[in-house]
Short mmCIF file of C-alpha atoms in Angstrom, two decimals:
data_model
loop_
_atom_site.label_atom_id
_atom_site.label_comp_id
_atom_site.label_asym_id
_atom_site.label_seq_id
_atom_site.Cartn_x
_atom_site.Cartn_y
_atom_site.Cartn_z
CA GLN A 17 13.58 4.95 -29.93
CA GLN A 18 14.89 4.90 -26.38
CA GLN A 19 17.07 1.84 -26.96
CA VAL A 20 20.83 1.65 -27.06
CA LYS A 21 22.10 -1.44 -28.87
CA GLN A 22 25.49 -2.80 -27.85
CA SER A 23 27.70 -5.40 -29.50
CA PRO A 24 29.31 -7.83 -29.18
CA GLN A 25 27.77 -9.56 -26.19
CA SER A 26 31.13 -11.09 -25.31
CA LEU A 27 34.69 -10.54 -26.42
CA ILE A 28 37.95 -12.41 -25.92
CA VAL A 29 41.19 -10.54 -26.60
CA GLN A 30 44.83 -11.43 -26.10
CA LYS A 31 46.91 -9.35 -23.72
CA GLY A 32 48.27 -6.35 -25.56
CA GLY A 33 45.51 -6.40 -28.17
CA ILE A 34 42.81 -3.85 -28.91
CA SER A 35 39.30 -4.39 -27.57
CA ILE A 36 36.49 -2.70 -29.49
CA ILE A 37 32.89 -2.45 -28.30
CA ASN A 38 30.20 -0.78 -30.38
CA CYS A 39 26.93 0.95 -29.56
CA ALA A 40 24.15 2.42 -31.67
CA TYR A 41 21.26 4.67 -30.71
CA GLU A 42 18.13 6.04 -32.33
CA ASN A 43 17.16 9.09 -30.29
CA THR A 44 18.93 12.11 -31.77
CA ALA A 45 18.12 14.08 -28.61
CA PHE A 46 20.72 12.08 -26.67
CA ASP A 47 23.66 14.38 -25.91
CA TYR A 48 25.77 12.53 -23.35
CA PHE A 49 27.31 9.11 -23.89
CA PRO A 50 29.19 7.48 -20.99
CA TRP A 51 30.87 4.11 -20.74
CA TYR A 52 30.85 2.13 -17.51
CA GLN A 53 33.03 -0.75 -16.33
CA GLN A 54 31.63 -3.29 -13.91
CA PHE A 55 33.50 -6.00 -12.04
CA PRO A 56 31.63 -8.93 -10.43
CA GLY A 57 30.04 -7.92 -7.16
CA LYS A 58 30.63 -4.22 -7.77
CA GLY A 59 28.55 -1.36 -9.09
CA PRO A 60 29.30 0.17 -12.50
CA ALA A 61 32.19 2.65 -12.49
CA LEU A 62 32.25 5.60 -14.87
CA LEU A 63 35.12 5.07 -17.29
CA ILE A 64 34.92 7.79 -19.91
CA ALA A 65 32.19 9.88 -21.55
CA ILE A 66 31.68 11.96 -24.67
CA ARG A 67 29.33 14.60 -26.00
CA PRO A 68 28.31 14.79 -29.69
CA ASP A 69 30.29 17.96 -30.39
CA VAL A 70 33.54 15.93 -30.56
CA SER A 71 34.33 12.85 -32.64
CA GLU A 72 36.90 11.31 -30.32
CA LYS A 73 37.96 11.43 -26.68
CA LYS A 74 40.96 9.67 -25.22
CA GLU A 75 41.82 8.97 -21.59
CA GLY A 76 44.86 6.79 -21.12
CA ARG A 77 44.29 3.47 -22.89
CA PHE A 78 40.57 4.16 -23.37
CA THR A 79 39.21 6.01 -26.40
CA ILE A 80 35.64 6.79 -27.41
CA SER A 81 34.94 7.30 -31.12
CA PHE A 82 31.69 9.04 -31.95
CA ASN A 83 29.90 9.13 -35.32
CA LYS A 84 26.96 11.51 -35.05
CA SER A 85 25.63 10.94 -38.58
CA ALA A 86 25.61 7.17 -38.12
CA LYS A 87 24.33 7.46 -34.54
CA GLN A 88 27.06 5.14 -33.35
CA PHE A 89 29.83 5.29 -30.79
CA SER A 90 32.47 2.84 -29.73
CA LEU A 91 34.97 2.15 -26.97
CA HIS A 92 38.51 1.16 -27.84
CA ILE A 93 40.76 -0.31 -25.17
CA MET A 94 44.36 -0.20 -26.34
CA ASP A 95 47.01 -2.58 -24.99
CA SER A 96 44.31 -4.62 -23.23
CA GLN A 97 45.36 -6.14 -19.90
CA PRO A 98 43.96 -9.06 -17.88
CA GLY A 99 42.87 -6.49 -15.28
CA ASP A 100 40.54 -5.01 -17.92
CA SER A 101 38.46 -8.21 -17.84
CA ALA A 102 35.03 -6.95 -16.83
CA THR A 103 31.60 -6.13 -18.22
CA TYR A 104 31.36 -2.86 -20.15
CA PHE A 105 28.17 -0.89 -20.62
CA CYS A 106 27.54 1.99 -22.96
CA ALA A 107 24.79 4.42 -22.08
CA ALA A 108 23.08 7.51 -23.38
CA THR A 109 20.99 10.27 -21.94
CA ILE A 110 19.58 13.72 -22.54
CA SER A 111 21.42 16.18 -20.31
CA SER A 112 18.23 18.05 -19.45
CA ASN A 113 16.71 14.72 -18.41
CA THR A 114 19.35 14.15 -15.79
CA GLY A 115 19.63 10.87 -13.97
CA LYS A 116 17.92 8.76 -16.60
CA LEU A 117 20.63 6.76 -18.30
CA ILE A 118 19.61 4.33 -21.05
CA PHE A 119 22.06 1.43 -21.00
CA GLY A 120 23.19 -1.02 -23.63
CA GLN A 121 22.98 -4.71 -22.78
CA GLY A 122 26.64 -4.99 -21.84
CA THR A 123 29.76 -6.68 -23.21
CA THR A 124 31.73 -9.19 -21.18
CA LEU A 125 35.41 -8.75 -21.98
CA GLN A 126 37.99 -11.41 -21.21
CA VAL A 127 41.64 -10.54 -21.76
CA LYS A 128 43.81 -13.64 -21.94
CA PRO A 129 47.36 -13.46 -20.57
CA LYS B 3 35.40 11.69 -0.40
CA ALA B 4 33.27 8.67 0.42
CA GLY B 5 31.42 7.06 -2.47
CA VAL B 6 27.78 6.13 -2.78
CA THR B 7 26.79 3.84 0.09
CA GLN B 8 23.97 1.34 -0.21
CA THR B 9 22.56 -0.73 2.62
CA PRO B 10 22.03 -3.54 3.10
CA ARG B 11 24.33 -5.31 0.64
CA TYR B 12 22.24 -8.48 0.59
CA LEU B 13 18.62 -9.26 1.34
CA ILE B 14 16.48 -12.35 1.15
CA LYS B 15 12.72 -11.82 1.25
CA THR B 16 9.65 -13.96 0.73
CA ARG B 17 7.10 -13.41 -2.01
CA GLY B 18 4.43 -10.96 -0.90
CA GLN B 19 6.63 -9.14 1.59
CA GLN B 20 7.86 -5.60 1.17
CA VAL B 21 11.42 -4.29 1.30
CA THR B 22 13.15 -0.95 1.81
CA LEU B 23 16.60 -0.21 0.44
CA SER B 24 18.74 2.74 1.45
CA CYS B 25 21.20 4.93 -0.42
CA SER B 26 23.54 7.65 0.85
CA PRO B 27 24.89 9.75 -2.02
CA ILE B 28 28.33 11.27 -2.33
CA SER B 29 28.58 14.31 -0.08
CA GLY B 30 27.25 17.37 -1.90
CA HIS B 31 25.34 15.40 -4.54
CA ARG B 32 21.65 16.20 -4.55
CA SER B 33 20.49 13.95 -7.38
CA VAL B 34 19.91 10.27 -6.65
CA SER B 35 18.80 7.71 -9.23
CA TRP B 36 17.85 4.06 -8.83
CA TYR B 37 18.38 1.24 -11.30
CA GLN B 38 17.46 -2.44 -11.42
CA GLN B 39 20.03 -4.82 -12.90
CA THR B 40 19.07 -8.34 -14.00
CA PRO B 41 20.78 -10.78 -16.38
CA GLY B 42 17.81 -10.74 -18.74
CA GLN B 43 16.86 -7.05 -18.81
CA GLY B 44 20.20 -5.45 -18.03
CA LEU B 45 20.28 -2.07 -16.31
CA GLN B 46 16.92 -0.37 -16.19
CA PHE B 47 16.12 3.08 -14.78
CA LEU B 48 13.62 3.13 -11.92
CA PHE B 49 13.41 6.78 -10.81
CA GLU B 50 15.39 9.89 -9.96
CA TYR B 51 15.07 12.26 -7.05
CA PHE B 52 16.38 15.79 -6.67
CA SER B 53 15.76 18.03 -3.67
CA GLU B 54 13.23 15.57 -2.25
CA THR B 55 11.16 15.58 -5.48
CA GLN B 56 10.81 12.78 -7.99
CA ARG B 57 12.13 14.28 -11.21
CA ASN B 58 11.98 11.25 -13.50
CA LYS B 59 10.36 7.84 -13.51
CA GLY B 60 10.97 4.67 -15.49
CA ASN B 61 8.49 2.04 -16.65
CA PHE B 62 8.03 0.05 -13.48
CA PRO B 63 4.78 -0.83 -11.69
CA GLY B 64 3.52 1.24 -8.79
CA ARG B 65 4.84 -1.39 -6.36
CA PHE B 66 8.19 0.35 -6.80
CA SER B 67 8.41 3.65 -5.00
CA GLY B 68 11.03 5.91 -3.55
CA ARG B 69 11.67 9.02 -1.58
CA GLN B 70 14.47 11.41 -0.77
CA PHE B 71 15.19 13.13 2.49
CA SER B 72 16.43 16.66 3.14
CA ASN B 73 20.00 15.35 3.56
CA SER B 74 19.75 13.82 0.03
CA ARG B 75 19.69 10.26 1.35
CA SER B 76 17.19 8.16 -0.55
CA GLU B 77 15.16 5.03 0.02
CA MET B 78 13.33 2.81 -2.39
CA ASN B 79 10.51 0.51 -1.44
CA VAL B 80 9.13 -2.51 -3.22
CA SER B 81 5.80 -3.82 -1.98
CA THR B 82 4.18 -7.20 -2.58
CA LEU B 83 7.43 -8.74 -3.76
CA GLU B 84 7.41 -11.09 -6.74
CA LEU B 85 10.03 -13.66 -7.72
CA GLY B 86 10.89 -11.49 -10.72
CA ASP B 87 11.95 -8.65 -8.45
CA SER B 88 15.11 -10.58 -7.61
CA ALA B 89 17.86 -8.31 -8.88
CA LEU B 90 20.77 -6.07 -8.04
CA TYR B 91 19.40 -2.64 -7.14
CA LEU B 92 21.83 0.16 -7.82
CA CYS B 93 21.79 3.71 -6.63
CA ALA B 94 23.71 6.50 -8.37
CA SER B 95 24.32 10.09 -7.35
CA SER B 96 25.16 13.08 -9.52
CA PRO B 97 26.52 16.53 -8.76
CA GLU B 98 24.09 19.38 -9.33
CA GLY B 99 24.15 20.59 -12.90
CA ARG B 100 26.36 17.71 -14.04
CA THR B 101 25.44 14.58 -15.95
CA GLU B 102 28.04 12.18 -14.50
CA ALA B 103 26.47 9.44 -12.41
CA PHE B 104 28.43 7.57 -9.75
CA PHE B 105 27.11 4.20 -8.64
CA GLY B 106 27.14 2.40 -5.34
CA GLN B 107 27.88 -1.31 -4.99
CA GLY B 108 24.23 -2.19 -5.00
CA THR B 109 21.85 -4.24 -2.89
CA ARG B 110 21.37 -7.83 -4.02
CA LEU B 111 17.71 -8.72 -3.41
CA THR B 112 16.61 -12.33 -3.62
CA VAL B 113 12.90 -13.12 -3.46
CA VAL B 114 12.04 -16.71 -2.57
#
């Protein structure tokens, strides 16, 4: 029940295209859902996050869509650029249980020029 | 503002030895969490410290331990190292009362 399932494992997108990564969770107590971006040799960097009281959050080219009833959330990268090539992780946590993020397995995104 | 600083960046240890990793959080952050990242298991939560007290613990054996000092700096220790402990160990800090976690660059531990 603590798992977060992420798909696809890898993704190849043409420059200018839309990248979509999906995550699903079981624990309905989760109330904070961040996405992290990780480049080789670096630690994960917080990209964008959402709470279940909203269905969508947009920051620049990055959008999170959240479906509470389906217990799913997804990251959309619009106008994907080669510089977006990285590994993306979704995560979930219970706010009162701070510090304990449950991560998905990660998606390696390659954006071709 | 300086980010989360982890030292050392790289370590090579022999099976059976012990190792101590250090983490300095972002100034003003009192919560520090540790994660293990491996290709097979992904990112797994080890433990979290707040105000020098362990507030949360993941499912790792007792060989993994940590502590936090009064200046919020944290250390984690792994005793009796095993080959399977080879991983990237990541530290994250969070502002008090907030859920956002900011990660350091990690310490790459190789056990031979």
